[in-house]
CSV table of C-alpha atoms and ligand atoms in Angstrom, one decimal:
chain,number,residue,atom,x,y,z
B,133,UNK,CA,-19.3,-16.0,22.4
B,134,UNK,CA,-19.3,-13.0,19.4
B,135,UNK,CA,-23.0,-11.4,20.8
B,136,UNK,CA,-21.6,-8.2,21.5
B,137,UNK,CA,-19.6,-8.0,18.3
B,138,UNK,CA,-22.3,-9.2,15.9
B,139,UNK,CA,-24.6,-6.9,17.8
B,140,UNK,CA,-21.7,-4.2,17.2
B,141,UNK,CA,-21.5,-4.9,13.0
B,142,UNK,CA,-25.7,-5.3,13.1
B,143,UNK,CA,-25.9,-1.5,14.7
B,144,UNK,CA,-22.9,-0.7,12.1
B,145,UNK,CA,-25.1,-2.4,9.1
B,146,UNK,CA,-27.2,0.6,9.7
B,147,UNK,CA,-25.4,3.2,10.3
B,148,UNK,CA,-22.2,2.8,7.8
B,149,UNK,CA,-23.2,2.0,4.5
B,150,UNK,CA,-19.4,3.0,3.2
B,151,UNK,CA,-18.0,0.3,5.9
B,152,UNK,CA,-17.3,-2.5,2.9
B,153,UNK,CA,-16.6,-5.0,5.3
B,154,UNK,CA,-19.6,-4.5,7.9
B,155,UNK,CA,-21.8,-4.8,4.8
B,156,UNK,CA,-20.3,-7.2,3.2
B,157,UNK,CA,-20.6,-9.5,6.6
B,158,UNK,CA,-22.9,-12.6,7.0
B,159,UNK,CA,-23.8,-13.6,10.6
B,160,UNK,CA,-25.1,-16.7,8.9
B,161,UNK,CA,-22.1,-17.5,7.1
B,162,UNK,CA,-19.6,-16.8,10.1
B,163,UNK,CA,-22.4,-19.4,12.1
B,164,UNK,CA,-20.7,-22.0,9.7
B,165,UNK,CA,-17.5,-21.3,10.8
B,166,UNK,CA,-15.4,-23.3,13.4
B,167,UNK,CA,-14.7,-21.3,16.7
B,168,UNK,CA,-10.9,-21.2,15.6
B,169,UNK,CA,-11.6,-19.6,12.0
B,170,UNK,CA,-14.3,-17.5,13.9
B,171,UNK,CA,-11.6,-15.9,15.7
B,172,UNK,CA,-9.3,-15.2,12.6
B,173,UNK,CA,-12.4,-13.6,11.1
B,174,UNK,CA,-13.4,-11.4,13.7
B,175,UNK,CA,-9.9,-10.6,14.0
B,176,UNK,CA,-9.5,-9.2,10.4
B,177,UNK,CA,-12.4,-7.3,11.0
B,178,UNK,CA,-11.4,-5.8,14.2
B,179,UNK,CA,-10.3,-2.8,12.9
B,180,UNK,CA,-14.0,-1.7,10.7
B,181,UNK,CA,-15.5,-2.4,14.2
B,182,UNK,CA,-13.2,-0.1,16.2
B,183,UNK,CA,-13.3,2.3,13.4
B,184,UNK,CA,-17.0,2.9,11.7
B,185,UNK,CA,-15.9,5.3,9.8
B,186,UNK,CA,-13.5,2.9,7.7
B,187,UNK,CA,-14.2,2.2,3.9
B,188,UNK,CA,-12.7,-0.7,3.3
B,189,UNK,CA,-12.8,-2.1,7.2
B,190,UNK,CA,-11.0,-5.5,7.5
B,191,UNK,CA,-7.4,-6.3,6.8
B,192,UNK,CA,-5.9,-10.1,6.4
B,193,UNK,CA,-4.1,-11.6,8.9
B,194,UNK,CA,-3.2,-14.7,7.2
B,195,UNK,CA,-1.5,-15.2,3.9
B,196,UNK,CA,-4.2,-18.0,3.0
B,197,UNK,CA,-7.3,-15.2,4.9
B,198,UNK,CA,-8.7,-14.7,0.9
B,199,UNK,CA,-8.9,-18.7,0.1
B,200,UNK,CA,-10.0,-19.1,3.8
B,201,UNK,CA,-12.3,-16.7,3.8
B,202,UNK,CA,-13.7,-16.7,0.5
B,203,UNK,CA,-17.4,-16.1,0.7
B,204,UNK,CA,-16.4,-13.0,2.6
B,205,UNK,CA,-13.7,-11.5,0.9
B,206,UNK,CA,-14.8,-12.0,-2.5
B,207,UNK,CA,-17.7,-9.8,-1.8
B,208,UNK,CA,-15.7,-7.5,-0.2
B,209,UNK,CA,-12.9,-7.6,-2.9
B,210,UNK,CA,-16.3,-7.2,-5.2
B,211,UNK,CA,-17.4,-4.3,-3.6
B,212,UNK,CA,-14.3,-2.2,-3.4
B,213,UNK,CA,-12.9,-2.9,-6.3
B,214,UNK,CA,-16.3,-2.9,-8.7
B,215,UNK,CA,-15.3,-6.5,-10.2
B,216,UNK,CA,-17.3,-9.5,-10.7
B,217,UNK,CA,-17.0,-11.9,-7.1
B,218,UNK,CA,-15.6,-14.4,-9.4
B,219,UNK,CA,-12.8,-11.7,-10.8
B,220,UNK,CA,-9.5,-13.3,-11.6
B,221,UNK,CA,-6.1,-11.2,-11.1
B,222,UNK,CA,-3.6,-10.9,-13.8
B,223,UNK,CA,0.2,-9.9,-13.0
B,224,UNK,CA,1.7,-7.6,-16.2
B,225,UNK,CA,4.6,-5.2,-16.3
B,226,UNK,CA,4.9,-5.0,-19.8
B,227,UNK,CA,3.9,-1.7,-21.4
B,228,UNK,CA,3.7,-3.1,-24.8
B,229,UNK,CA,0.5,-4.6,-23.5
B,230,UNK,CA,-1.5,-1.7,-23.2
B,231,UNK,CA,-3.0,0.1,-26.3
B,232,UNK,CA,-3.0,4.1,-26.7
B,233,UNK,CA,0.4,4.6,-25.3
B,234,UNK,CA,3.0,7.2,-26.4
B,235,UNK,CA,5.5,6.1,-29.4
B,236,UNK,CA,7.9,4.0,-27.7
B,237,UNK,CA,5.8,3.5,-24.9
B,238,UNK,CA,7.3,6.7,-23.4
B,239,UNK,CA,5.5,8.5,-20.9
B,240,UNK,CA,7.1,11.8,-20.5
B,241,UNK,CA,4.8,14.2,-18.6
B,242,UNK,CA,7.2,17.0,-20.2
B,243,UNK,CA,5.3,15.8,-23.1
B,244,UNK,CA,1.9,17.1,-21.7
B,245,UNK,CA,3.7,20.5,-20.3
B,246,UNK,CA,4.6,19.9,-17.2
B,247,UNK,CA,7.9,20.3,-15.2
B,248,UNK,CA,9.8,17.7,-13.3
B,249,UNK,CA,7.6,16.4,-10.5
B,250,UNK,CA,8.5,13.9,-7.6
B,251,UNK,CA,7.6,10.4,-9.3
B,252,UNK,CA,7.0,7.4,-6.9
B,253,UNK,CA,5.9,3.7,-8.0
B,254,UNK,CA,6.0,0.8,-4.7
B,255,UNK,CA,4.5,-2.4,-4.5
B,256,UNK,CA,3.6,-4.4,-1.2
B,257,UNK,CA,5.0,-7.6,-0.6
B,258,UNK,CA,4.5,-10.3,2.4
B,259,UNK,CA,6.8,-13.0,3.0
B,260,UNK,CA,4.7,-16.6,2.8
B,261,UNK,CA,6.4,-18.1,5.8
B,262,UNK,CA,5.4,-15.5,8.2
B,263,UNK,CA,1.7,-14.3,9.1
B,264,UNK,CA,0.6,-10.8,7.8
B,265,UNK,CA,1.4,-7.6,10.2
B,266,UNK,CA,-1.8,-7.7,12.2
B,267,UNK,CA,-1.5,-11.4,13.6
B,268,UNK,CA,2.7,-11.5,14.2
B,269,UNK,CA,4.0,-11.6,17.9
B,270,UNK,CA,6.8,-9.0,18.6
B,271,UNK,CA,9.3,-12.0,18.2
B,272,UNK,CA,8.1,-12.8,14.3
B,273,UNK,CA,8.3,-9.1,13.4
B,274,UNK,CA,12.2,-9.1,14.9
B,275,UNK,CA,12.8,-12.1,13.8
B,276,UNK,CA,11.4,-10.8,10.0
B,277,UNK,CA,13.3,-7.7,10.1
B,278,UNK,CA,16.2,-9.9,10.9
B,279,UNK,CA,15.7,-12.1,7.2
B,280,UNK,CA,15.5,-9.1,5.7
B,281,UNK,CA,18.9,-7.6,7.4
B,282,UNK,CA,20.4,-10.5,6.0
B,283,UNK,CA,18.6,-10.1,2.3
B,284,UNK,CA,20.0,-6.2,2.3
B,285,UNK,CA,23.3,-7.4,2.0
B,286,UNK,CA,22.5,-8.3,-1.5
B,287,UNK,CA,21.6,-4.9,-2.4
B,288,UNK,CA,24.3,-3.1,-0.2
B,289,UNK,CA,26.8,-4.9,-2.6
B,290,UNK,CA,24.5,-4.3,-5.7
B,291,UNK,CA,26.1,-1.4,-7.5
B,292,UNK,CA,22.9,-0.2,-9.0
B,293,UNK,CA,20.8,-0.2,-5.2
B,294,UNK,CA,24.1,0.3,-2.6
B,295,UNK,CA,22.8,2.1,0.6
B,296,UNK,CA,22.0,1.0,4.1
B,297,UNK,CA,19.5,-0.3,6.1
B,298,UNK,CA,18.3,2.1,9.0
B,299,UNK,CA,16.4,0.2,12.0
B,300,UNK,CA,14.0,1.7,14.9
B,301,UNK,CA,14.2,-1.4,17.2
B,302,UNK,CA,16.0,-0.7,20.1
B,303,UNK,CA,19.0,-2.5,20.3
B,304,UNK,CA,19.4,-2.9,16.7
B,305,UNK,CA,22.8,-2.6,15.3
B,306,UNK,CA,21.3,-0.1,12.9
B,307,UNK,CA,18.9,1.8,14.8
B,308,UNK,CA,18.6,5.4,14.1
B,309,UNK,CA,18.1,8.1,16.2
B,310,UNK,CA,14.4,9.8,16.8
B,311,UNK,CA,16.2,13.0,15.0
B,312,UNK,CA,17.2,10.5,12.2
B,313,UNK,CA,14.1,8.9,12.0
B,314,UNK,CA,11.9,12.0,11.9
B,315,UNK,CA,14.4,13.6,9.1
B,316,UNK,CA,13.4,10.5,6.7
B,317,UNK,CA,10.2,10.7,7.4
B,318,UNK,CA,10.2,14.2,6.4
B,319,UNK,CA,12.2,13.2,3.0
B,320,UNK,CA,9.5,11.4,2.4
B,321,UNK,CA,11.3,7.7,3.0
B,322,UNK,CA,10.0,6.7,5.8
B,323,UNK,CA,7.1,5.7,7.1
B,324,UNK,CA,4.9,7.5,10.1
B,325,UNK,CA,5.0,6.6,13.5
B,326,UNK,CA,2.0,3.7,13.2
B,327,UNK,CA,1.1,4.3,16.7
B,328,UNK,CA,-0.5,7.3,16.1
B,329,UNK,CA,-3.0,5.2,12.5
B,330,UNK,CA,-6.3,4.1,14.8
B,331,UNK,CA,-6.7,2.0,11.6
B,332,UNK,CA,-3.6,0.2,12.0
B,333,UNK,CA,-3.8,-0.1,15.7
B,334,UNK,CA,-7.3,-1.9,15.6
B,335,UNK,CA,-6.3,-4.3,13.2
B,336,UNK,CA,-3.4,-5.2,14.9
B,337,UNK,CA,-0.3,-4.2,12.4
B,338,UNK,CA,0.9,-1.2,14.3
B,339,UNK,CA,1.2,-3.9,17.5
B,340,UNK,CA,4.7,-3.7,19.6
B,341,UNK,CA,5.7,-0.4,17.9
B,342,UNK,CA,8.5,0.1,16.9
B,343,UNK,CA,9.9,-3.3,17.2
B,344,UNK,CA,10.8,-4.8,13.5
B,345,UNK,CA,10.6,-1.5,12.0
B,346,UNK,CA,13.0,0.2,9.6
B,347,UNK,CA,13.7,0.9,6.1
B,348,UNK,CA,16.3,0.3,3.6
B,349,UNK,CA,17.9,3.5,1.6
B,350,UNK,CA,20.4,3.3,-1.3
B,351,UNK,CA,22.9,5.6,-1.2
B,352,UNK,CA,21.3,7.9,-3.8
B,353,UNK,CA,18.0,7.5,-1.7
B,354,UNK,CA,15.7,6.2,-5.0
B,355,UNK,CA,15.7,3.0,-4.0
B,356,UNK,CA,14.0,2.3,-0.6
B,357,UNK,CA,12.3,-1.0,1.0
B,358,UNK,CA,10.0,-0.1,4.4
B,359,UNK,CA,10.2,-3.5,7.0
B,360,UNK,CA,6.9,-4.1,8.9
B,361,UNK,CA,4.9,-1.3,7.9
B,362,UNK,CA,0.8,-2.3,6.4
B,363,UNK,CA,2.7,-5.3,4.8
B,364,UNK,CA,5.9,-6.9,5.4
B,365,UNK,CA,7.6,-4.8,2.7
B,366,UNK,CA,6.8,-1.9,0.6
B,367,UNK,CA,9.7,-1.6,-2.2
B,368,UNK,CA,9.4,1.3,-4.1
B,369,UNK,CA,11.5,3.9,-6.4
B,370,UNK,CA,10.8,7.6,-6.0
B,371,UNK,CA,13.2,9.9,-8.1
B,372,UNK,CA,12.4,13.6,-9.6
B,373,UNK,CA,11.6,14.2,-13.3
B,374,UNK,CA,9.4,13.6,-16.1
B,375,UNK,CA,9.4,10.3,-17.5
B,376,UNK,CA,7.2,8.2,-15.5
B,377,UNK,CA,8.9,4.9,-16.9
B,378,UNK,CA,12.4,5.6,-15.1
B,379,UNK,CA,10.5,4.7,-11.5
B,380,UNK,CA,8.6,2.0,-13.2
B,381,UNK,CA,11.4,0.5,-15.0
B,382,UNK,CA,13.6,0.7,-12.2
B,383,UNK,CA,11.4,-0.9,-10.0
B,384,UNK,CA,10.7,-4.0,-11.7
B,385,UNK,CA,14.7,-4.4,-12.1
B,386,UNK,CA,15.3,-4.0,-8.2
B,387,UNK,CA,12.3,-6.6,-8.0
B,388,UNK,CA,13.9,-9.2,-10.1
B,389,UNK,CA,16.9,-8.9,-7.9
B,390,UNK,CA,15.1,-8.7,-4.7
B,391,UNK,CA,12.9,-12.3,-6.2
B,392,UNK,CA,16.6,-13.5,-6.6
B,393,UNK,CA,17.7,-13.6,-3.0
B,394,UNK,CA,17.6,-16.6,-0.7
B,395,UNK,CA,15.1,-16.8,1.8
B,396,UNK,CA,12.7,-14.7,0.1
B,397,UNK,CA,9.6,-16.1,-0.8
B,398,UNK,CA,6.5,-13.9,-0.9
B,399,UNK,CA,2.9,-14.9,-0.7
B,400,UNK,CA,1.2,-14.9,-3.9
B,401,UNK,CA,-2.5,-16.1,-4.8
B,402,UNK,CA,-3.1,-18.1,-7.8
B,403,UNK,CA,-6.5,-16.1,-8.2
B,404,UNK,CA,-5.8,-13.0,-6.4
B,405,UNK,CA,-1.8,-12.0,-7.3
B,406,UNK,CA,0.0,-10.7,-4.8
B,407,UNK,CA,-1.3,-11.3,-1.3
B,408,UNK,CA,-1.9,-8.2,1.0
B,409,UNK,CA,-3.2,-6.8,4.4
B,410,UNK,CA,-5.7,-4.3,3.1
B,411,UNK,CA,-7.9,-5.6,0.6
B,412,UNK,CA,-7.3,-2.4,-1.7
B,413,UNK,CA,-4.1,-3.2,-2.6
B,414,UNK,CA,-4.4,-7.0,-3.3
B,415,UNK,CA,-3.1,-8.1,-6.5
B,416,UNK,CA,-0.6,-5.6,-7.6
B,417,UNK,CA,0.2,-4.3,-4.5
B,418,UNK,CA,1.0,-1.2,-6.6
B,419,UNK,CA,0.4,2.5,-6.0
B,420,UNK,CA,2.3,4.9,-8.8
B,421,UNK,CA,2.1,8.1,-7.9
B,422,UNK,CA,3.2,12.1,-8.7
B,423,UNK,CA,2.8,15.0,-6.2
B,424,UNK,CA,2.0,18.1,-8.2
B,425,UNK,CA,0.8,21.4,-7.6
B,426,UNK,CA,-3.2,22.3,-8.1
B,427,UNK,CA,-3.4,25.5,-6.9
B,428,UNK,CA,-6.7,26.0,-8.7
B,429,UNK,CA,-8.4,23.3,-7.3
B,430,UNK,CA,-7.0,23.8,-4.1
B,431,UNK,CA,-8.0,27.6,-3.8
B,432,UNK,CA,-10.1,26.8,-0.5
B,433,UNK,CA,-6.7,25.1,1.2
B,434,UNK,CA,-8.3,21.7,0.9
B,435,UNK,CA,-8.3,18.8,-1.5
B,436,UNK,CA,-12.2,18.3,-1.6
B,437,UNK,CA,-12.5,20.2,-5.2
B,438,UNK,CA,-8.9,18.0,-6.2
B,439,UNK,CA,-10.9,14.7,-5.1
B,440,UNK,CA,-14.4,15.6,-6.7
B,441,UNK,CA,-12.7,15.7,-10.0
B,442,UNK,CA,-9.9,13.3,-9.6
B,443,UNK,CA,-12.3,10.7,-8.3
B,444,UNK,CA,-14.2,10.0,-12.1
B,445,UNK,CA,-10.6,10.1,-13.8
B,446,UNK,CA,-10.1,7.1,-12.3
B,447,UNK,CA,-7.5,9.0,-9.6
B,448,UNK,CA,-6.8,9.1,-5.8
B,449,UNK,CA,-6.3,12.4,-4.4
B,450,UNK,CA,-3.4,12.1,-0.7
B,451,UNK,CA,-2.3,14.9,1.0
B,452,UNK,CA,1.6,16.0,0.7
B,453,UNK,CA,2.8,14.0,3.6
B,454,UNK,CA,0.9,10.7,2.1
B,455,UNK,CA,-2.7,8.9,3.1
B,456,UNK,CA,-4.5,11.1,5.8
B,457,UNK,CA,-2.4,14.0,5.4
B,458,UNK,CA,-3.1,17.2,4.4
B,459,UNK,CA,-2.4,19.2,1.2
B,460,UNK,CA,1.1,21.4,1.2
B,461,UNK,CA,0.9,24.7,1.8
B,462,UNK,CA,1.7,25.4,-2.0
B,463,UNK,CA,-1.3,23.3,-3.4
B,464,UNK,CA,1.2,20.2,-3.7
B,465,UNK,CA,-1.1,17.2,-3.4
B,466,UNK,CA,-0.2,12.9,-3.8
B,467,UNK,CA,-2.0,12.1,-7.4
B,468,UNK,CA,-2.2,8.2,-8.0
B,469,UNK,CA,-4.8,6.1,-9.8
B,470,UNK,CA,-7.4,4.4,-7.6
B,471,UNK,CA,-7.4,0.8,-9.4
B,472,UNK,CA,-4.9,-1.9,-7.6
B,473,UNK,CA,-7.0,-5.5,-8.6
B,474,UNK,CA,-7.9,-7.0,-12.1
B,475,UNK,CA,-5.4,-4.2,-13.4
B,476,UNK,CA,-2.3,-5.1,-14.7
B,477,UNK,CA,1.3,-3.1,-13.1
B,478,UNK,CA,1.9,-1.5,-16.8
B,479,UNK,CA,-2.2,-0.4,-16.8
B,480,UNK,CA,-1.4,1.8,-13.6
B,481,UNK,CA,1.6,3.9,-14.6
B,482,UNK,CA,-0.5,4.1,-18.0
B,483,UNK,CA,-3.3,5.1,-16.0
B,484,UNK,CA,-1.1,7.9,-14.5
B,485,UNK,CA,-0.1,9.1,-17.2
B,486,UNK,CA,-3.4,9.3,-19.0
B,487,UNK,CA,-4.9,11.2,-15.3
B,488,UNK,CA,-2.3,13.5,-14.9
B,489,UNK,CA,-3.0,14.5,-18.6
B,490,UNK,CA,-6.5,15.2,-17.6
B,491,UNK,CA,-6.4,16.3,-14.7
B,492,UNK,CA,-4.0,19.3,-15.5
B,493,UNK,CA,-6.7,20.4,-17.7
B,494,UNK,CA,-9.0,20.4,-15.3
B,495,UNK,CA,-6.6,22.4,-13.2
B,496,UNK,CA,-6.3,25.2,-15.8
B,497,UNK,CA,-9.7,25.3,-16.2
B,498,UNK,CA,-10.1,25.9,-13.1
B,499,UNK,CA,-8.1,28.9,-13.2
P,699,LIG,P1,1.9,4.4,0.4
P,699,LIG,O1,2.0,5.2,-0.9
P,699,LIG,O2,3.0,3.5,0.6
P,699,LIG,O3,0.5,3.8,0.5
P,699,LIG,P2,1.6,6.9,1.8
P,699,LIG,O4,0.5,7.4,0.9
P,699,LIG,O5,1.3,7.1,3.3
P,699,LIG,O6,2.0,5.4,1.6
P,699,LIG,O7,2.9,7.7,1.4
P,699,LIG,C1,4.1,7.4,2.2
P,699,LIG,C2,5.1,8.4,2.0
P,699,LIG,O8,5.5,8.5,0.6
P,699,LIG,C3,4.7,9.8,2.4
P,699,LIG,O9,5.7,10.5,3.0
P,699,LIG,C4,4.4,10.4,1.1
P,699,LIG,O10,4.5,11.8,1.1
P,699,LIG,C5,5.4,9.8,0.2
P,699,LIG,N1,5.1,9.8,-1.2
P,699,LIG,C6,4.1,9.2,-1.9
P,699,LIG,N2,4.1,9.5,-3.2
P,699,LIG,C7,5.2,10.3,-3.4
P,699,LIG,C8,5.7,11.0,-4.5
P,699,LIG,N3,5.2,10.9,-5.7
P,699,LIG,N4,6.8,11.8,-4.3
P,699,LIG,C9,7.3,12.0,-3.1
P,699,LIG,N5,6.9,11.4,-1.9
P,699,LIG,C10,5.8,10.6,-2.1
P,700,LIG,N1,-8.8,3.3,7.0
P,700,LIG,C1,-8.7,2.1,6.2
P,700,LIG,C2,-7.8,2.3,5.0
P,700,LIG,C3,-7.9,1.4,3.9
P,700,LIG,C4,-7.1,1.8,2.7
P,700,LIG,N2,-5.7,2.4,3.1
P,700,LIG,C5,-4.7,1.5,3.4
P,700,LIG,N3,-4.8,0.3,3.3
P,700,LIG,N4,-3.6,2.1,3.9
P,700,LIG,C6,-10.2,1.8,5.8
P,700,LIG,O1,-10.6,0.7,5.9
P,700,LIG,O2,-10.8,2.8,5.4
């Protein structure tokens, strides 16, 4: 039944080495598996097929996909994230855990000599009574977005997080005009038209665009909680400045009251943390970033040079407008670290920190 496709990831074997997933594949293993959990396999893998050039090239489909799927995924987890197969996941947001901080566990990038730059910390999160984006029908991902209408309410009477929640299925009480849509997306709140992310298409999240789609704003637009994006939810707290622990601290607050509201109960793994689509961003579901200006290392208009010396701080290198974007025209590029599993949530903002540090120095260097 699968002889094309296993012919398809055999040819791929050879011809993508960077395609985690197609190496990390065993024909003989899937032979073991039942025709039903041969589907869901093939299915989370859809999207490496469809797209050789991916790096990581499978998404989940299932909360339970990692147990399930074990002898696959920890290879692949093994692979991207350079841990042990076996590697356990630990949860932490407490900076008092990590050594080498700044007194008071302060991390003020004024310290370091730089200006206020746009700061931005979010975290994925899947609710554990639906399946993941790339195996709901349209009616789950309506029905989702409605659950989470309902859990906004909360924060919309929340002094600290008051805003509104601004929908892009048709027919939605809150839906929000293209022109609305395209201005937060250009704010940086929103996320891109997923129609248009091959990636996404292939594995089946960007399905029945743009049905159960929207985002939550507070009123001071810092707070902000995407519906049906790569996961579920991305929750996040973006705010200009210096000191990288007012998005950080802020965050974990508006997650202790978004853990607080009925009817929320998000799919966590007792080995793996918190459960994701893509692979990279299992167990923290964090990426804390800062978009800053390298116009040294972005002299030839692209962010090769910024990658080739972000890449061995430990750092990922995104173009202005996020992941497969270009830089800004003034040398503004997305600077987050790499590391998302068998890290802990205070390690990663630490880890920013510590990069930016470096990497600034590499930037006047450069100069
Ligand atoms: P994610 O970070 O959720 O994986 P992207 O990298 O695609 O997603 O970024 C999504 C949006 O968030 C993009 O518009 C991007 O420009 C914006 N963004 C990310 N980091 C920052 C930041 N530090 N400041 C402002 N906007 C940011
Ligand atoms: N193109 C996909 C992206 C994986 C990481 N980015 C995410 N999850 N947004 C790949 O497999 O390369």
């Amino acid at each position: 039944m699968y002889e094309q496709k296993l012919a398809q990831i055999a040819a791929l074997k050879a011809d993508q080495p960077q395609n985690i997933a197609i190496q990390c594949f065993d024909p003989a293993y899937f032979a073991t598996l039942g025709p039903d959990e041969q589907a869901r396999l093939m299915t989370c893998l859809n999207s490496g097929i469809e797209n050789p050039d991916s790096e990581m090239g499978c998404y989940a489909c299932q909360p339970s996909d990692y147990d399930d799927f074990r002898p696959f995924f920890a290879k692949a987890l093994a692979r991207n994230h350079r841990v042990a197969e076996d590697a356990k996941h630990t949860n932490n947001w407490d900076l008092s855990s990590v050594d080498g901080l700044p007194d008071e566990g302060v991390l003020d990038m004024a310290a370091l000599g730089l200006p206020p730059l746009s700061m931005r910390v979010r975290v994925g999160r899947n609710l554990a009574d639906f399946p993941l984006p790339g195996s709901m029908t349209r009616d789950q991902r309506v029905a989702l977005e409605t659950r989470m209408m309902a859990a906004f309410q909360v924060l919309i009477d929340h002094p600290d997080y008051g805003g509104a929640y601004h929908s892009l299925t048709p027919g939605n009480l809150n839906q929000i005009t293209q022109a609305q849509y395209q201005e937060l997306v250009d704010a940086h709140i929103m996320f891109k038209d997923m129609s248009n992310d091959s990636y996404l298409l292939a594995a089946g999240i960007a399905a029945d665009w743009p049905h159960g789609r929207g985002c939550y704003v507070s009123d001071d637009r810092s707070f902000i909680i995407w519906v049906g994006e790569e996961d579920h939810l991305r929750i996040m707290c973006m705010e200009r400045g210096t000191v990288l622990n007012r998005v950080f601290d802020r965050l974990k607050t508006a997650l202790d009251v978004v853990n607080g509201i009925d009817g929320l109960t998000f799919a966590m793994s007792d080995d793996y943390g918190v459960v994701t689509s893509c692979p990279t961003n299992l167990g923290t579901a964090m990426r804390a970033s800062v978009h800053i200006q390298l116009p040294n290392l972005t002299a030839d208009g692209t962010d090769q040079k910024a990658k080739a010396i972000a890449k061995p701080l430990g750092l990922s290198v995104r173009g202005a407008g996020g992941e497969h974007t270009p830089i800004g025209a003034d040398g503004t590029v997305d600077i987050s670290p790499s590391a998302r599993f068998c890290i802990t949530e205070a390690q990663i903002i630490a880890a920013l920190y510590k990069g930016i540090a470096l990497l600034k120095a590499e930037e006047e260097a450069a100069g």
